[in-house]
Tab-separated table of C-alpha atoms in Angstrom:
chain	number	residue	atom	x	y	z
Y	1	MET	CA	41.103	19.883	38.911
Y	2	ILE	CA	43.000	22.852	40.336
Y	3	ALA	CA	44.814	24.972	37.954
Y	4	LEU	CA	48.204	24.608	37.197
Y	5	SER	CA	50.710	25.026	34.513
Y	6	VAL	CA	51.586	22.713	32.049
Y	7	ALA	CA	55.062	23.054	33.064
Y	8	GLN	CA	53.468	22.007	36.426
Y	9	VAL	CA	52.159	18.970	34.864
Y	10	ALA	CA	55.039	18.383	32.956
Y	11	GLN	CA	57.261	17.907	36.612
Y	12	ILE	CA	54.451	15.866	38.400
Y	13	VAL	CA	54.314	13.178	36.150
Y	14	GLY	CA	57.411	13.251	35.116
Y	15	GLY	CA	57.178	14.382	31.713
Y	16	ARG	CA	58.873	16.188	28.768
Y	17	LEU	CA	57.470	19.085	26.816
Y	18	ALA	CA	57.127	18.755	23.131
Y	19	ASP	CA	55.651	21.120	20.795
Y	20	ILE	CA	56.161	23.842	23.279
Y	21	THR	CA	58.436	26.048	24.958
Y	22	PRO	CA	59.477	25.875	28.629
Y	23	GLU	CA	58.523	30.095	28.321
Y	24	GLN	CA	55.262	29.022	27.188
Y	25	ALA	CA	54.593	25.783	28.868
Y	26	GLU	CA	55.209	28.648	32.403
Y	27	ASN	CA	52.192	30.521	31.281
Y	28	THR	CA	49.675	28.066	29.715
Y	29	MET	CA	47.623	27.189	32.549
Y	30	VAL	CA	44.930	23.901	32.787
Y	31	THR	CA	42.395	25.443	34.251
Y	32	GLY	CA	39.881	23.026	32.749
Y	33	THR	CA	38.745	19.111	33.095
Y	34	VAL	CA	41.400	15.801	32.113
Y	35	GLU	CA	39.460	14.226	29.321
Y	36	PHE	CA	40.776	11.290	27.596
Y	37	ASP	CA	37.847	11.562	24.880
Y	38	SER	CA	38.376	14.422	22.538
Y	39	ARG	CA	34.309	15.114	21.993
Y	40	ARG	CA	34.578	15.963	25.976
Y	41	ILE	CA	36.617	18.166	25.894
Y	42	GLY	CA	36.232	21.874	26.677
Y	43	HIS	CA	38.066	25.221	27.114
Y	44	GLY	CA	41.577	24.879	29.419
Y	45	SER	CA	41.717	20.942	29.137
Y	46	LEU	CA	44.093	18.579	29.212
Y	47	PHE	CA	43.577	15.600	26.588
Y	48	LEU	CA	44.857	12.002	27.053
Y	49	ALA	CA	46.377	10.722	24.193
Y	50	LEU	CA	45.450	6.232	25.242
Y	51	PRO	CA	45.676	3.728	22.561
Y	52	GLY	CA	41.837	1.915	22.795
Y	53	ALA	CA	40.445	-1.205	21.147
Y	54	ARG	CA	38.925	0.882	18.414
Y	55	ALA	CA	41.031	3.913	18.351
Y	56	ASP	CA	43.734	5.579	19.355
Y	57	GLY	CA	43.836	9.423	21.029
Y	58	HIS	CA	47.156	10.365	20.116
Y	59	ASP	CA	45.824	10.096	16.357
Y	60	HIS	CA	42.837	12.702	17.584
Y	61	ALA	CA	45.548	15.135	19.771
Y	62	ALA	CA	45.325	17.647	17.062
Y	63	SER	CA	41.235	17.977	17.248
Y	64	ALA	CA	41.170	17.593	20.422
Y	65	VAL	CA	43.434	21.242	20.912
Y	66	ALA	CA	41.438	22.620	18.342
Y	67	ALA	CA	38.382	22.318	20.918
Y	68	GLY	CA	40.083	23.794	23.405
Y	69	ALA	CA	42.622	21.369	25.397
Y	70	VAL	CA	45.688	23.459	25.744
Y	71	ALA	CA	47.420	20.348	25.836
Y	72	VAL	CA	47.979	16.788	25.285
Y	73	LEU	CA	49.472	14.286	27.783
Y	74	ALA	CA	50.807	11.790	25.366
Y	75	ALA	CA	53.752	8.342	24.934
Y	76	ARG	CA	54.841	10.728	21.648
Y	77	PRO	CA	55.552	14.070	19.981
Y	78	VAL	CA	51.782	14.684	18.622
Y	79	GLY	CA	52.218	17.640	16.327
Y	80	VAL	CA	50.316	20.070	19.691
Y	81	PRO	CA	51.499	21.006	22.411
Y	82	ALA	CA	52.189	17.925	24.462
Y	83	ILE	CA	53.499	16.198	28.167
Y	84	VAL	CA	55.241	12.899	26.618
Y	85	VAL	CA	55.970	10.223	28.942
Y	86	THR	CA	57.797	7.233	27.659
Y	87	PRO	CA	57.160	3.893	28.183
Y	88	ALA	CA	58.981	1.746	30.784
Y	89	GLU	CA	59.326	-0.757	28.422
Y	90	PRO	CA	59.499	-0.195	24.802
Y	91	ALA	CA	58.934	-2.777	22.251
Y	92	SER	CA	61.495	-5.279	21.336
Y	93	PRO	CA	61.981	-5.423	17.706
Y	94	SER	CA	62.657	-8.844	17.536
Y	95	ARG	CA	58.945	-9.521	18.632
Y	96	SER	CA	57.812	-7.584	14.728
Y	97	GLY	CA	54.294	-9.850	15.130
Y	98	ALA	CA	53.411	-8.152	18.405
Y	99	LEU	CA	55.311	-4.901	17.763
Y	100	GLU	CA	52.521	-2.698	17.190
Y	101	HIS	CA	50.081	-4.939	20.205
Y	102	ASP	CA	53.205	-4.059	22.168
Y	103	ASP	CA	53.867	-0.156	21.745
Y	104	ALA	CA	50.072	0.187	21.901
Y	105	VAL	CA	50.232	-1.566	25.802
Y	106	GLY	CA	53.599	0.636	26.493
Y	107	SER	CA	52.039	3.712	25.803
Y	108	GLY	CA	49.150	3.379	27.176
Y	109	ALA	CA	50.288	2.063	30.689
Y	110	ALA	CA	52.703	5.018	30.182
Y	111	VAL	CA	49.710	7.391	29.734
Y	112	LEU	CA	47.989	5.879	32.946
Y	113	ALA	CA	50.642	6.195	35.199
Y	114	ALA	CA	51.727	9.822	34.419
Y	115	LEU	CA	47.370	10.238	35.309
Y	116	ALA	CA	47.667	8.736	38.282
Y	117	LYS	CA	50.769	10.802	39.380
Y	118	LEU	CA	48.268	14.040	38.465
Y	119	ALA	CA	45.728	12.423	40.323
Y	120	THR	CA	47.934	11.888	43.138
Y	121	ALA	CA	49.638	15.172	43.419
Y	122	VAL	CA	46.081	16.779	42.993
Y	123	SER	CA	43.841	14.648	45.483
Y	124	SER	CA	47.586	15.291	48.463
Y	125	ALA	CA	46.700	19.231	47.871
Y	126	LEU	CA	42.794	18.973	47.973
Y	127	ALA	CA	43.140	16.727	51.026
Y	128	ALA	CA	45.431	19.278	52.735
Y	129	ARG	CA	42.913	21.984	52.162
Y	130	GLY	CA	40.020	19.569	53.888
Y	131	LEU	CA	38.582	17.804	51.280
Y	132	THR	CA	37.521	14.324	52.797
Y	133	ILE	CA	37.369	11.043	50.557
Y	134	ILE	CA	35.397	8.526	50.621
Y	135	GLY	CA	36.068	5.084	49.417
Y	136	VAL	CA	33.895	2.409	48.454
Y	137	THR	CA	34.452	-1.876	47.520
Y	138	GLY	CA	32.577	-4.767	48.215
Y	139	SER	CA	32.018	-7.878	45.093
Y	140	SER	CA	28.516	-6.276	44.381
Y	141	GLY	CA	27.031	-3.487	45.545
Y	142	LYS	CA	29.634	-0.821	44.657
Y	143	THR	CA	28.170	0.979	42.563
Y	144	SER	CA	24.743	1.784	44.235
Y	145	THR	CA	26.267	2.612	47.316
Y	146	LYS	CA	28.616	5.358	45.799
Y	147	ASP	CA	24.938	6.272	44.226
Y	148	LEU	CA	23.616	7.039	47.753
Y	149	ILE	CA	26.773	8.307	49.347
Y	150	ALA	CA	26.898	11.302	47.113
Y	151	THR	CA	23.288	11.522	47.287
Y	152	VAL	CA	23.439	11.690	51.877
Y	153	LEU	CA	26.624	13.608	51.547
Y	154	ALA	CA	24.759	16.527	48.899
Y	155	PRO	CA	22.815	18.589	52.021
Y	156	LEU	CA	26.292	18.958	53.622
Y	157	GLY	CA	28.484	20.231	50.328
Y	158	GLU	CA	29.232	20.121	47.379
Y	159	VAL	CA	29.986	16.189	46.235
Y	160	ILE	CA	31.909	14.715	43.297
Y	161	ALA	CA	31.281	11.089	42.673
Y	162	PRO	CA	32.313	9.008	39.303
Y	163	PRO	CA	29.332	8.907	36.548
Y	164	GLY	CA	28.835	4.812	36.483
Y	165	SER	CA	31.027	2.015	37.248
Y	166	PHE	CA	34.322	4.492	36.788
Y	167	ASN	CA	36.478	2.597	39.615
Y	168	ASN	CA	39.860	0.961	37.807
Y	169	GLU	CA	42.808	2.601	36.642
Y	170	LEU	CA	41.879	4.833	34.596
Y	171	GLY	CA	38.321	6.266	35.870
Y	172	HIS	CA	39.155	6.224	39.610
Y	173	PRO	CA	42.250	9.017	38.606
Y	174	TRP	CA	39.884	10.536	36.093
Y	175	THR	CA	37.288	11.112	38.959
Y	176	VAL	CA	39.831	12.549	41.291
Y	177	LEU	CA	40.622	14.904	38.924
Y	178	ARG	CA	37.055	16.493	38.684
Y	179	ALA	CA	37.290	17.771	42.424
Y	180	ASP	CA	38.662	20.997	43.001
Y	181	GLU	CA	38.882	24.135	45.696
Y	182	ASN	CA	35.082	24.178	45.721
Y	183	THR	CA	35.062	20.133	46.072
Y	184	ASP	CA	34.014	19.356	50.154
Y	185	TYR	CA	33.072	15.211	49.296
Y	186	LEU	CA	35.439	12.681	46.757
Y	187	VAL	CA	33.619	9.605	46.739
Y	188	LEU	CA	35.575	7.000	44.964
Y	189	GLU	CA	34.430	3.497	43.797
Y	190	LEU	CA	37.608	1.437	44.382
Y	191	SER	CA	37.617	-2.205	41.438
Y	192	ALA	CA	39.714	-4.943	41.407
Y	193	ARG	CA	41.024	-7.475	39.120
Y	194	HIS	CA	44.195	-9.352	41.188
Y	195	ARG	CA	45.357	-8.559	44.251
Y	196	GLY	CA	47.364	-5.039	45.196
Y	197	ASN	CA	44.941	-3.114	42.509
Y	198	ILE	CA	42.393	-1.694	45.842
Y	199	ALA	CA	46.146	-0.609	47.620
Y	200	ALA	CA	47.096	0.337	43.833
Y	201	LEU	CA	44.205	3.285	43.831
Y	202	ALA	CA	43.709	4.230	47.080
Y	203	GLU	CA	47.753	5.352	46.813
Y	204	ILE	CA	46.071	7.976	43.760
Y	205	ALA	CA	43.821	9.732	46.401
Y	206	ARG	CA	44.023	8.158	50.181
Y	207	PRO	CA	40.563	7.822	52.529
Y	208	GLN	CA	39.641	9.318	55.035
Y	209	ILE	CA	37.072	7.224	55.254
Y	210	ALA	CA	36.836	3.884	53.642
Y	211	VAL	CA	33.333	0.949	53.212
Y	212	VAL	CA	33.675	-2.292	52.676
Y	213	LEU	CA	30.320	-3.839	51.702
Y	214	ASN	CA	30.811	-7.434	50.926
Y	215	VAL	CA	33.213	-10.497	49.787
Y	216	GLY	CA	31.002	-12.059	46.697
Y	217	THR	CA	32.497	-14.456	44.525
Y	218	ALA	CA	32.822	-11.782	41.796
Y	219	HIS	CA	36.097	-12.210	39.415
Y	220	LEU	CA	36.763	-15.652	41.325
Y	221	GLY	CA	38.457	-16.876	38.347
Y	222	GLU	CA	40.722	-13.942	38.785
Y	223	PHE	CA	41.575	-14.709	42.351
Y	224	GLY	CA	40.735	-18.485	42.787
Y	225	SER	CA	39.281	-18.139	46.219
Y	226	ARG	CA	36.873	-16.419	48.436
Y	227	GLU	CA	39.776	-15.531	50.887
Y	228	ALA	CA	42.266	-14.078	48.257
Y	229	ILE	CA	38.952	-11.280	47.060
Y	230	ALA	CA	39.129	-10.959	51.217
Y	231	GLU	CA	42.439	-10.295	51.269
Y	232	THR	CA	42.266	-8.039	48.151
Y	233	LYS	CA	38.978	-6.066	49.526
Y	234	GLY	CA	40.954	-5.907	53.125
Y	235	GLU	CA	43.514	-3.248	51.045
Y	236	LEU	CA	41.209	-0.718	51.708
Y	237	ALA	CA	40.880	-0.731	55.177
Y	238	GLN	CA	44.449	-0.942	55.595
Y	239	ALA	CA	44.547	2.372	53.509
Y	240	VAL	CA	43.195	4.453	56.027
Y	241	PRO	CA	44.923	6.251	58.879
Y	242	GLU	CA	44.631	5.792	62.159
Y	243	THR	CA	42.857	9.323	62.657
Y	244	GLY	CA	40.151	8.038	59.721
Y	245	VAL	CA	37.205	5.728	59.528
Y	246	VAL	CA	36.621	2.444	58.420
Y	247	ILE	CA	32.818	1.492	57.398
Y	248	LEU	CA	32.395	-2.537	57.686
Y	249	ASN	CA	29.239	-4.218	56.994
Y	250	ALA	CA	29.376	-6.722	60.159
Y	251	ASP	CA	26.740	-9.403	58.436
Y	252	ASP	CA	28.887	-10.450	56.319
Y	253	ALA	CA	31.553	-12.373	58.406
Y	254	ALA	CA	34.670	-11.237	55.970
Y	255	VAL	CA	34.243	-7.844	56.244
Y	256	ALA	CA	33.622	-7.743	60.543
Y	257	ALA	CA	37.181	-9.770	60.429
Y	258	MET	CA	38.696	-6.825	58.736
Y	259	ALA	CA	38.690	-4.543	62.003
Y	260	ASP	CA	41.798	-5.966	62.907
Y	261	LYS	CA	43.386	-5.183	59.529
Y	262	THR	CA	43.010	-1.531	60.629
Y	263	ALA	CA	44.532	1.117	62.648
Y	264	ALA	CA	41.287	3.614	62.075
Y	265	ARG	CA	38.195	3.579	64.466
Y	266	VAL	CA	35.641	1.027	63.053
Y	267	VAL	CA	31.883	1.523	63.346
Y	268	ARG	CA	29.589	-1.164	62.353
Y	269	VAL	CA	26.520	-1.464	60.662
Y	270	SER	CA	23.919	-4.711	60.475
Y	271	ARG	CA	20.230	-5.851	60.310
Y	272	SER	CA	21.297	-6.589	64.005
Y	273	ASN	CA	21.091	-4.234	66.854
Y	274	SER	CA	24.910	-5.381	68.007
Y	275	ALA	CA	26.246	-2.550	65.322
Y	276	ASP	CA	26.794	1.199	65.649
Y	277	VAL	CA	24.447	1.816	62.965
Y	278	TRP	CA	21.547	-0.646	62.422
Y	279	ALA	CA	18.065	-1.232	60.360
Y	280	GLY	CA	14.968	-2.048	62.778
Y	281	PRO	CA	12.261	-4.401	61.461
Y	282	VAL	CA	13.147	-3.995	57.379
Y	283	THR	CA	9.178	-4.184	54.707
Y	284	LEU	CA	9.157	-3.775	51.217
Y	285	ASP	CA	6.725	-1.798	49.189
Y	286	GLU	CA	4.975	-3.126	46.299
Y	287	LEU	CA	8.478	-1.824	44.630
Y	288	ALA	CA	10.125	-4.034	46.770
Y	289	ARG	CA	11.703	-0.601	48.236
Y	290	PRO	CA	12.954	-1.228	51.736
Y	291	ARG	CA	11.722	0.795	54.706
Y	292	PHE	CA	13.312	0.449	58.401
Y	293	THR	CA	14.023	2.437	61.349
Y	294	LEU	CA	17.748	3.815	61.243
Y	295	HIS	CA	19.441	3.904	64.486
Y	296	SER	CA	22.459	4.884	65.496
Y	297	GLY	CA	24.170	7.210	68.687
Y	298	ALA	CA	22.834	10.172	66.935
Y	299	GLY	CA	19.473	8.986	67.477
Y	300	GLU	CA	16.872	7.438	65.376
Y	301	SER	CA	14.266	7.994	61.722
Y	302	GLU	CA	12.301	6.546	59.462
Y	303	VAL	CA	13.635	5.733	56.241
Y	304	ARG	CA	11.528	4.971	52.995
Y	305	LEU	CA	14.111	3.861	49.931
Y	306	GLY	CA	13.886	4.789	46.719
Y	307	VAL	CA	15.625	1.766	45.226
Y	308	SER	CA	14.093	-1.333	44.547
Y	309	GLY	CA	15.142	-4.862	46.736
Y	310	ASP	CA	16.306	-6.359	50.238
Y	311	HIS	CA	19.905	-5.637	49.365
Y	312	GLN	CA	19.826	-2.013	49.065
Y	313	VAL	CA	19.296	-1.772	52.935
Y	314	GLY	CA	22.893	-2.896	53.669
Y	315	ASN	CA	24.267	-0.084	51.028
Y	316	ALA	CA	21.757	2.417	52.629
Y	317	LEU	CA	23.015	1.292	56.253
Y	318	CYS	CA	26.616	2.089	54.764
Y	319	ALA	CA	25.655	5.126	52.751
Y	320	ALA	CA	23.750	6.571	56.431
Y	321	ALA	CA	27.232	5.512	58.266
Y	322	VAL	CA	29.124	8.075	55.918
Y	323	ALA	CA	26.922	10.913	56.095
Y	324	LEU	CA	26.888	10.187	60.059
Y	325	GLU	CA	30.153	10.977	60.307
Y	326	CYS	CA	30.259	13.720	58.362
Y	327	GLY	CA	27.701	15.858	60.420
Y	328	ALA	CA	24.291	14.903	59.190
Y	329	THR	CA	21.608	14.378	61.457
Y	330	PRO	CA	19.279	10.610	61.193
Y	331	GLN	CA	16.921	12.986	59.890
Y	332	GLN	CA	19.089	14.461	56.978
Y	333	VAL	CA	19.911	10.826	56.259
Y	334	ALA	CA	16.400	9.846	56.047
Y	335	ASP	CA	15.340	12.580	53.694
Y	336	ALA	CA	18.011	12.298	51.657
Y	337	LEU	CA	17.247	8.470	50.891
Y	338	ALA	CA	13.841	8.815	50.405
Y	339	GLY	CA	14.653	10.499	47.232
Y	340	SER	CA	17.013	9.028	45.887
Y	341	GLY	CA	16.448	7.046	43.197
Y	342	PRO	CA	19.404	4.877	41.169
Y	343	ALA	CA	21.658	7.278	39.815
Y	344	SER	CA	23.434	4.982	37.429
Y	345	ARG	CA	21.674	3.523	34.334
Y	346	HIS	CA	21.077	-0.167	34.161
Y	347	ARG	CA	21.268	-0.698	37.757
Y	348	MET	CA	17.396	-2.299	39.482
Y	349	GLN	CA	16.295	1.030	37.515
Y	350	VAL	CA	12.572	0.053	37.964
Y	351	SER	CA	9.605	1.592	35.107
Y	352	THR	CA	6.524	0.319	34.704
Y	353	ARG	CA	5.310	1.095	30.641
Y	354	ALA	CA	2.085	2.564	29.313
Y	355	ASP	CA	0.905	-1.217	28.602
Y	356	GLY	CA	1.067	-2.358	32.001
Y	357	VAL	CA	4.661	-3.528	32.141
Y	358	THR	CA	7.116	-3.509	35.148
Y	359	VAL	CA	10.719	-3.180	33.593
Y	360	ILE	CA	13.846	-3.953	36.221
Y	361	ASP	CA	16.898	-2.952	34.117
Y	362	ASP	CA	19.768	-4.629	36.419
Y	363	SER	CA	21.281	-5.600	33.150
Y	364	TYR	CA	25.018	-3.401	33.568
Y	365	ASN	CA	26.362	-6.380	35.614
Y	366	ALA	CA	26.227	-9.447	37.177
Y	367	ASN	CA	27.923	-12.241	39.688
Y	368	PRO	CA	26.116	-15.047	41.703
Y	369	ASP	CA	25.257	-12.406	45.110
Y	370	SER	CA	23.881	-10.086	42.883
Y	371	MET	CA	21.230	-12.407	40.436
Y	372	ARG	CA	20.245	-13.719	43.481
Y	373	ALA	CA	19.537	-10.179	45.064
Y	374	ALA	CA	17.870	-8.769	42.023
Y	375	LEU	CA	15.799	-12.614	41.744
Y	376	GLN	CA	14.580	-12.437	44.594
Y	377	ALA	CA	13.313	-8.584	44.240
Y	378	LEU	CA	11.608	-10.432	41.142
Y	379	ALA	CA	9.480	-12.363	42.700
Y	380	TRP	CA	8.317	-9.818	45.327
Y	381	ILE	CA	7.369	-7.058	42.695
Y	382	ALA	CA	5.697	-9.761	40.991
Y	383	ARG	CA	4.067	-11.086	44.653
Y	384	GLY	CA	2.176	-8.223	44.791
Y	385	ASP	CA	0.231	-6.354	47.810
Y	386	ILE	CA	-3.149	-8.252	46.774
Y	387	PRO	CA	-3.461	-11.912	47.848
Y	388	GLY	CA	-3.998	-14.344	44.547
Y	389	ALA	CA	-2.876	-11.494	42.189
Y	390	LYS	CA	0.142	-12.838	41.243
Y	391	ARG	CA	2.057	-10.989	38.392
Y	392	ARG	CA	3.423	-13.252	35.743
Y	393	SER	CA	7.610	-13.086	35.893
Y	394	TRP	CA	9.810	-13.008	33.493
Y	395	ALA	CA	14.066	-13.574	34.631
Y	396	VAL	CA	16.117	-12.535	31.336
Y	397	LEU	CA	19.153	-13.425	32.199
Y	398	GLY	CA	22.448	-13.418	30.644
Y	399	GLU	CA	26.213	-14.846	31.269
Y	400	MET	CA	27.530	-14.040	34.960
Y	401	ALA	CA	31.564	-13.796	33.754
Y	402	GLU	CA	34.751	-14.319	35.702
Y	403	LEU	CA	33.658	-16.752	37.435
Y	404	GLY	CA	36.178	-19.435	36.374
Y	405	GLU	CA	35.882	-22.762	37.496
Y	406	ASP	CA	32.926	-22.470	39.515
Y	407	ALA	CA	31.149	-20.687	36.158
Y	408	ILE	CA	29.004	-23.396	35.668
Y	409	SER	CA	28.110	-25.258	39.531
Y	410	GLU	CA	26.887	-21.057	39.881
Y	411	HIS	CA	24.997	-20.271	36.884
Y	412	ASP	CA	23.679	-23.983	37.559
Y	413	ARG	CA	22.412	-22.485	40.916
Y	414	ILE	CA	20.899	-19.229	39.277
Y	415	GLY	CA	18.319	-21.331	37.004
Y	416	ARG	CA	17.303	-23.222	39.876
Y	417	LEU	CA	16.899	-20.770	42.336
Y	418	ALA	CA	14.681	-18.910	39.690
Y	419	VAL	CA	12.651	-22.112	40.189
Y	420	ARG	CA	12.567	-22.025	43.780
Y	421	LEU	CA	11.909	-18.219	43.627
Y	422	ASP	CA	8.715	-19.565	41.416
Y	423	VAL	CA	9.186	-17.309	38.267
Y	424	SER	CA	6.592	-17.423	35.717
Y	425	ARG	CA	9.431	-17.605	32.413
Y	426	LEU	CA	13.119	-17.851	32.531
Y	427	ILE	CA	14.609	-16.730	29.273
Y	428	VAL	CA	18.356	-17.973	29.116
Y	429	VAL	CA	20.097	-15.328	26.495
Y	430	GLY	CA	23.389	-16.938	24.981
Y	431	VAL	CA	24.995	-20.244	24.013
Y	432	GLY	CA	27.928	-22.018	25.775
Y	433	ARG	CA	28.777	-24.133	28.690
Y	434	SER	CA	27.913	-21.586	31.026
Y	435	MET	CA	24.162	-20.826	29.864
Y	436	GLY	CA	23.437	-24.355	29.377
Y	437	ALA	CA	24.063	-24.893	33.238
Y	438	MET	CA	21.681	-21.928	34.028
Y	439	LEU	CA	19.103	-23.828	32.139
Y	440	HIS	CA	20.329	-27.609	32.694
Y	441	GLY	CA	19.953	-26.225	36.870
Y	442	ALA	CA	15.814	-24.490	35.759
Y	443	VAL	CA	14.669	-28.060	34.051
Y	444	MET	CA	16.789	-30.588	36.719
Y	445	GLU	CA	14.798	-27.881	39.408
Y	446	GLY	CA	11.228	-28.626	38.201
Y	447	SER	CA	11.131	-26.433	34.920
Y	448	TRP	CA	10.026	-27.621	31.669
Y	449	GLY	CA	8.865	-26.444	28.396
Y	450	ALA	CA	8.414	-22.706	27.889
Y	451	GLU	CA	8.930	-22.642	31.848
Y	452	ALA	CA	12.313	-21.777	31.048
Y	453	THR	CA	13.770	-21.167	27.212
Y	454	ALA	CA	17.210	-20.544	25.507
Y	455	VAL	CA	17.791	-18.166	23.138
Y	456	PRO	CA	20.880	-17.479	21.642
Y	457	ASP	CA	21.138	-13.346	21.660
Y	458	VAL	CA	19.327	-10.451	22.302
Y	459	ASP	CA	17.405	-10.218	19.060
Y	460	ALA	CA	15.402	-13.139	20.020
Y	461	ALA	CA	14.855	-12.397	23.355
Y	462	LEU	CA	13.237	-9.668	21.966
Y	463	ALA	CA	11.264	-10.588	19.985
Y	464	LEU	CA	9.732	-13.744	22.062
Y	465	LEU	CA	8.714	-10.940	24.718
Y	466	ARG	CA	7.438	-8.891	21.961
Y	467	ALA	CA	4.996	-11.665	21.319
Y	468	GLU	CA	4.354	-12.652	24.629
Y	469	LEU	CA	4.535	-9.874	26.764
Y	470	GLN	CA	1.019	-9.206	28.683
Y	471	SER	CA	-0.493	-6.709	30.620
Y	472	GLY	CA	0.980	-6.419	34.214
Y	473	ASP	CA	4.247	-8.787	33.702
Y	474	VAL	CA	7.649	-8.184	35.191
Y	475	VAL	CA	10.440	-8.492	33.293
Y	476	LEU	CA	13.874	-8.711	34.744
Y	477	VAL	CA	16.921	-8.412	32.278
Y	478	LYS	CA	20.183	-9.094	34.371
Y	479	ALA	CA	23.771	-10.283	33.373
Y	480	SER	CA	27.295	-9.345	32.627
Y	481	ASN	CA	28.275	-6.301	30.885
Y	482	SER	CA	30.128	-8.436	28.247
Y	483	ALA	CA	26.792	-10.596	27.698
Y	484	GLY	CA	25.467	-6.982	25.817
Y	485	LEU	CA	21.533	-7.057	27.871
Y	486	THR	CA	21.907	-3.334	28.253
Y	487	SER	CA	20.486	-2.818	24.494
Y	488	LEU	CA	17.719	-5.652	25.084
Y	489	ALA	CA	16.657	-3.635	28.776
Y	490	GLN	CA	16.569	-0.455	26.931
Y	491	ALA	CA	14.066	-1.437	23.906
Y	492	LEU	CA	12.139	-2.965	26.742
Y	493	THR	CA	11.531	-0.057	28.849
Y	494	SER	CA	11.478	2.984	25.768
Y	495	GLU	CA	8.591	0.496	23.758
Y	496	GLU	CA	5.052	2.242	23.008
Y	497	PRO	CA	2.989	-0.490	23.182
Y	498	GLY	CA	2.279	0.669	19.489
Y	499	ASP	CA	5.888	-0.215	18.483
Y	500	ARG	CA	5.725	-3.708	18.536
Y	501	PRO	CA	5.623	-5.531	14.971
């Protein structure tokens, strides 16, 4: 973050000083990072006292200051230097049963609102000094594309991008505040659960370059329709000023239509030559890593991606378009993409163990589109490049969350797709109607017996895999993060043959 005095921060967020005098606040500078985890505090930091599911940050304020924080951004005095912001709507005393919960919600909202104000001020100041802000959204692929964009921009200057999927009302401003006077490019990932969410995030750091990847069915239960999802994703395109650039995946009709909703210049990417930036014939290697010719107005280059999955082509084209807009040459883009593996954990991370088992860890998140893409990558890797030498494939799948009324039908379709792709073994992890529908779909499509199996939890899935995996097998682990399959993927990738009981 840019250096600000505690007094300046208080003025920006509209807070009052507690346990620090106005004179001290004027002379005390926030020179470090802004953190909500007291374990990450360093010298000169500002600590965010946020209530969480397991702990209240206010209880850790003193330890944060002891660790080097110069002040705390809080919803109440905490006995150490603080900027206190008051919840807009205090809980009603008449609701005594919900009072504690309401206080926590109000406190968290007040601190998050203050954080947003601080990030807005910092991003505006840095943009005026030449910082280029890039925003990425889409129903799937946001994190992978954000990582690719950060990679292709790295040769051009200093880049700040969020770790993993820091893309909500906490992670987004937290990432903005990692930027300082030395940052050339700020890459941000924007997600939404309701209409207006992306517009609000874009106000915190208004992008000069926006990327819209796709409109799928992620969070369909929250939005109600694909049309509502498209309108929400389009909020990012509308946020870009007319001096900026909006990069649209023209292979998605709903995204292509957003060209009519922005005053900015539009750059279209596609797998066909009708776009501004496009990919020539795409081939995949033995680990499903795409190869293609990158075509653009700036020239051509041969691209060999370091990430797996045919669906990564569209992500890479969007990243290439961003880099080209920022002054990179096609060859610089190709070189950067070739060296870019998965930067965020549990997203299409392909590794082969010492015993010859290949694990595809895509366990962080899942929706119907990304699930189909991962299954297709599994089928390709298992098929191999030697005729008649197909490897056994395992799809270990958990629930796709937040699909609303479509949950049953979408899980049924995924079960059927696994059979159509000739996946050797489908392991359905979890109980409930959705997972039952996935198993039912596989059975109705022609899979039965041990080919399609349901297990109640991660432990049961791991026990089955340990007992039956053989050298040469390929295992995909994928589910929404709430299903908890990341622990299964970690166990599989960290195992050596001697680890098995």
